[in-house]
CSV table of C-alpha atoms in Angstrom, one decimal:
chain,number,residue,atom,x,y,z
A,221,MET,CA,0.0,0.0,0.0
A,222,SER,CA,1.3,3.4,-0.8
A,223,LYS,CA,2.1,5.9,1.9
A,224,SER,CA,-0.9,8.0,0.8
A,225,GLY,CA,-3.2,5.0,1.2
A,226,ARG,CA,-2.4,4.4,4.8
A,227,PRO,CA,-4.9,5.7,7.4
A,228,ARG,CA,-3.6,8.9,9.1
A,229,GLU,CA,-2.0,8.2,12.4
A,230,PHE,CA,-3.3,10.2,15.4
A,231,ASN,CA,-2.7,10.6,19.1
A,232,LYS,CA,-5.6,8.8,20.6
A,233,PRO,CA,-5.3,10.3,24.1
A,234,ALA,CA,-5.2,13.8,22.6
A,235,VAL,CA,-8.2,13.0,20.4
A,236,LEU,CA,-10.1,11.6,23.4
A,237,ASP,CA,-9.3,14.8,25.4
A,238,ALA,CA,-10.5,17.0,22.6
A,239,ALA,CA,-13.7,15.0,22.2
A,240,MET,CA,-14.2,15.1,26.0
A,241,GLU,CA,-14.0,18.9,26.1
A,242,THR,CA,-16.6,19.1,23.3
A,243,PHE,CA,-19.0,16.7,25.1
A,244,TRP,CA,-18.4,18.5,28.3
A,245,LEU,CA,-19.2,21.9,26.9
A,246,LYS,CA,-22.2,20.9,24.7
A,247,GLY,CA,-23.5,17.7,26.3
A,248,TYR,CA,-24.1,14.5,24.3
A,249,GLU,CA,-27.3,15.4,22.5
A,250,ALA,CA,-26.2,18.8,21.3
A,251,CYS,CA,-22.8,17.6,20.2
A,252,SER,CA,-22.7,17.0,16.4
A,253,THR,CA,-20.3,14.9,14.4
A,254,GLU,CA,-19.1,18.2,12.9
A,255,ASP,CA,-18.3,19.5,16.3
A,256,LEU,CA,-16.3,16.4,17.1
A,257,CYS,CA,-14.4,16.6,13.8
A,258,ASN,CA,-13.6,20.3,14.4
A,259,SER,CA,-12.3,19.7,17.9
A,260,THR,CA,-10.4,16.5,17.2
A,261,GLY,CA,-9.0,17.5,13.8
A,262,LEU,CA,-10.2,14.2,12.4
A,263,GLY,CA,-12.4,13.8,9.3
A,264,ARG,CA,-15.7,12.0,9.7
A,265,GLY,CA,-14.4,8.8,8.2
A,266,SER,CA,-11.3,8.7,10.4
A,267,LEU,CA,-13.4,9.4,13.5
A,268,TYR,CA,-15.9,6.6,12.8
A,269,ASN,CA,-13.1,4.2,11.7
A,270,ALA,CA,-11.3,4.8,15.0
A,271,PHE,CA,-14.2,4.9,17.4
A,272,GLY,CA,-17.1,3.2,15.6
A,273,SER,CA,-19.8,5.8,16.5
A,274,LYS,CA,-20.5,9.0,18.4
A,275,HIS,CA,-21.7,7.0,21.4
A,276,GLU,CA,-18.6,4.7,21.5
A,277,LEU,CA,-16.4,7.9,21.5
A,278,TYR,CA,-18.6,9.3,24.3
A,279,GLU,CA,-18.1,6.0,26.3
A,280,GLN,CA,-14.4,6.2,25.9
A,281,THR,CA,-14.3,9.9,27.1
A,282,LEU,CA,-16.4,9.0,30.1
A,283,HIS,CA,-14.1,6.2,31.1
A,284,ARG,CA,-11.0,8.4,30.6
A,285,TYR,CA,-12.6,11.1,32.7
A,286,HIS,CA,-13.5,8.7,35.5
A,287,GLU,CA,-10.1,7.1,35.7
A,288,HIS,CA,-8.3,10.5,35.7
A,289,TRP,CA,-10.4,12.1,38.4
A,290,ILE,CA,-10.9,9.0,40.7
A,291,GLN,CA,-7.1,8.8,40.8
A,292,GLU,CA,-6.8,12.5,41.6
A,293,GLN,CA,-9.4,12.2,44.4
A,294,THR,CA,-7.9,9.0,45.7
A,295,ALA,CA,-4.4,10.6,45.9
A,296,MET,CA,-5.9,13.6,47.7
A,297,LEU,CA,-7.7,11.5,50.3
A,298,GLU,CA,-4.8,9.0,50.9
A,299,ARG,CA,-2.2,11.7,51.7
A,300,PRO,CA,-0.9,11.6,55.2
A,301,GLY,CA,-2.6,13.8,57.7
A,302,PRO,CA,-5.7,14.0,59.9
A,303,VAL,CA,-8.8,12.4,58.4
A,304,LYS,CA,-11.0,15.5,58.8
A,305,GLU,CA,-8.4,17.7,57.2
A,306,ARG,CA,-8.3,15.4,54.1
A,307,LEU,CA,-12.1,15.3,54.0
A,308,ARG,CA,-12.3,19.1,54.1
A,309,ASN,CA,-9.6,19.3,51.4
A,310,LEU,CA,-11.8,17.2,49.1
A,311,LEU,CA,-14.8,19.5,49.6
A,312,GLU,CA,-12.7,22.7,49.2
A,313,TRP,CA,-11.0,21.3,46.1
A,314,ALA,CA,-14.5,20.6,44.6
A,315,VAL,CA,-15.6,24.2,45.3
A,316,GLU,CA,-12.4,25.6,43.7
A,317,ARG,CA,-12.9,23.5,40.6
A,318,ASP,CA,-16.6,24.2,40.4
A,319,PHE,CA,-16.1,28.0,40.6
A,320,GLU,CA,-13.1,28.3,38.3
A,321,ASP,CA,-13.7,30.8,35.5
A,322,THR,CA,-13.5,28.0,32.9
A,323,SER,CA,-15.6,25.5,35.0
A,324,LYS,CA,-18.1,23.3,33.2
A,325,GLY,CA,-18.9,21.4,36.3
A,326,CYS,CA,-18.3,17.7,36.7
A,327,LEU,CA,-18.6,15.8,33.4
A,328,LEU,CA,-20.0,12.7,35.1
A,329,ILE,CA,-22.6,14.7,37.0
A,330,ASN,CA,-23.5,16.6,33.8
A,331,ALA,CA,-23.8,13.3,31.9
A,332,THR,CA,-25.9,11.7,34.6
A,333,MET,CA,-28.3,14.7,34.7
A,334,GLU,CA,-28.6,14.6,30.8
A,335,ARG,CA,-28.6,10.8,30.2
A,336,GLY,CA,-28.5,8.8,33.4
A,337,ARG,CA,-31.9,7.3,33.1
A,338,ILE,CA,-31.6,6.4,29.4
A,339,ASP,CA,-27.9,5.5,28.9
A,340,ALA,CA,-26.6,2.3,30.5
A,341,THR,CA,-23.0,3.5,30.0
A,342,VAL,CA,-23.5,6.7,31.8
A,343,GLU,CA,-25.2,4.9,34.6
A,344,SER,CA,-22.4,2.3,34.8
A,345,VAL,CA,-19.5,4.7,34.8
A,346,SER,CA,-21.1,7.1,37.2
A,347,SER,CA,-22.0,4.3,39.6
A,348,ARG,CA,-18.4,2.9,39.5
A,349,HIS,CA,-17.1,6.4,40.3
A,350,VAL,CA,-19.4,6.8,43.3
A,351,GLU,CA,-18.6,3.2,44.5
A,352,ARG,CA,-14.8,3.8,44.4
A,353,LEU,CA,-15.1,7.1,46.1
A,354,GLU,CA,-17.3,5.6,48.8
A,355,ASN,CA,-14.8,2.7,49.4
A,356,ILE,CA,-12.0,5.2,50.0
A,357,LEU,CA,-14.2,7.3,52.3
A,358,PHE,CA,-15.3,4.1,54.2
A,359,LYS,CA,-11.6,3.3,54.9
A,360,MET,CA,-11.0,6.9,56.0
A,361,MET,CA,-14.0,6.9,58.3
A,362,GLU,CA,-12.9,3.6,59.8
A,363,GLU,CA,-9.4,5.1,60.3
A,364,GLY,CA,-10.9,8.2,62.0
A,365,ILE,CA,-13.1,6.1,64.3
A,366,GLN,CA,-10.2,3.8,65.3
A,367,SER,CA,-7.8,6.7,66.0
A,368,GLY,CA,-10.4,8.5,68.0
A,369,GLU,CA,-10.4,11.5,65.6
A,370,ILE,CA,-14.0,10.7,64.8
A,371,ASP,CA,-16.3,10.1,67.8
A,372,SER,CA,-19.5,8.8,66.4
A,373,ASP,CA,-22.0,6.1,67.2
A,374,ARG,CA,-22.7,5.8,63.5
A,375,SER,CA,-20.9,3.2,61.4
A,376,ALA,CA,-18.1,4.0,59.1
A,377,LEU,CA,-20.3,2.9,56.2
A,378,ASP,CA,-23.1,5.3,57.3
A,379,LEU,CA,-20.6,8.2,57.6
A,380,ALA,CA,-19.1,7.4,54.2
A,381,ARG,CA,-22.4,7.3,52.5
A,382,THR,CA,-23.6,10.5,54.2
A,383,PHE,CA,-20.4,12.2,53.1
A,384,VAL,CA,-20.8,11.0,49.5
A,385,CYS,CA,-24.3,12.3,49.5
A,386,SER,CA,-23.2,15.7,50.7
A,387,TYR,CA,-20.3,15.8,48.3
A,388,TYR,CA,-22.4,15.1,45.2
A,389,GLY,CA,-25.2,17.4,46.5
A,390,LEU,CA,-22.6,20.1,46.8
A,391,ARG,CA,-21.3,19.5,43.2
A,392,THR,CA,-24.8,19.4,41.7
A,393,ILE,CA,-25.9,22.6,43.5
A,394,ASN,CA,-22.7,24.3,42.5
A,395,ALA,CA,-23.5,23.5,38.9
A,396,THR,CA,-27.1,24.8,39.1
A,397,THR,CA,-27.0,27.8,41.4
A,398,ARG,CA,-23.5,29.2,41.0
A,399,ASN,CA,-23.6,30.5,44.6
A,400,ARG,CA,-20.2,30.2,46.1
A,401,SER,CA,-21.3,31.5,49.5
A,402,MET,CA,-23.9,28.7,49.7
A,403,ALA,CA,-21.2,26.2,48.7
A,404,GLU,CA,-18.9,27.3,51.5
A,405,GLN,CA,-21.7,27.0,54.0
A,406,MET,CA,-22.4,23.5,52.7
A,407,VAL,CA,-18.7,22.6,53.3
A,408,GLU,CA,-18.9,23.8,56.9
A,409,GLY,CA,-22.2,22.0,57.5
A,410,THR,CA,-20.9,18.8,56.1
A,411,MET,CA,-17.8,19.0,58.2
A,412,ALA,CA,-19.8,19.9,61.3
A,413,ASN,CA,-21.7,16.6,60.9
A,414,ILE,CA,-18.5,14.6,61.3
A,415,LYS,CA,-17.9,14.8,65.1
């Protein structure tokens, strides 16, 4: 085959990141193939040859997003230091991210609000993200109870699930109200509930 007959090589992670940004900005339904071609630099044929369909590309961007951010959250929560300080750091990190000038919110929350009830992939990736975060928080709550830093008659699992609920409530409200003062009050209220 001649050199001109070969498919054009491309950097798959860079293409996924470009597509992710487009889905993140527009949502799945409003994102056209033309939008994806423009953002990735690939022609329609190359895009579909590489990823099969718009939905398969969307799936890959959601998986990529999940893996990146669960690793970042895990690293933040597993750093040495007092448990309550690490929990507060996660909440404050979320507020900072959500109120950045360029913030588009959390892609998984956006995807879940748009397609969670009709798209099994969105439901699966979002559920996996929540479960992994809950597992890390469960271990932290157990650590805090055993060390005496957390003095509660509630189980570590109950504390972890309550925290997850507060965390995702915070992120969702941040995306819909854009009220930083309310977000900061929610951080304080969440931390006050962990004795």
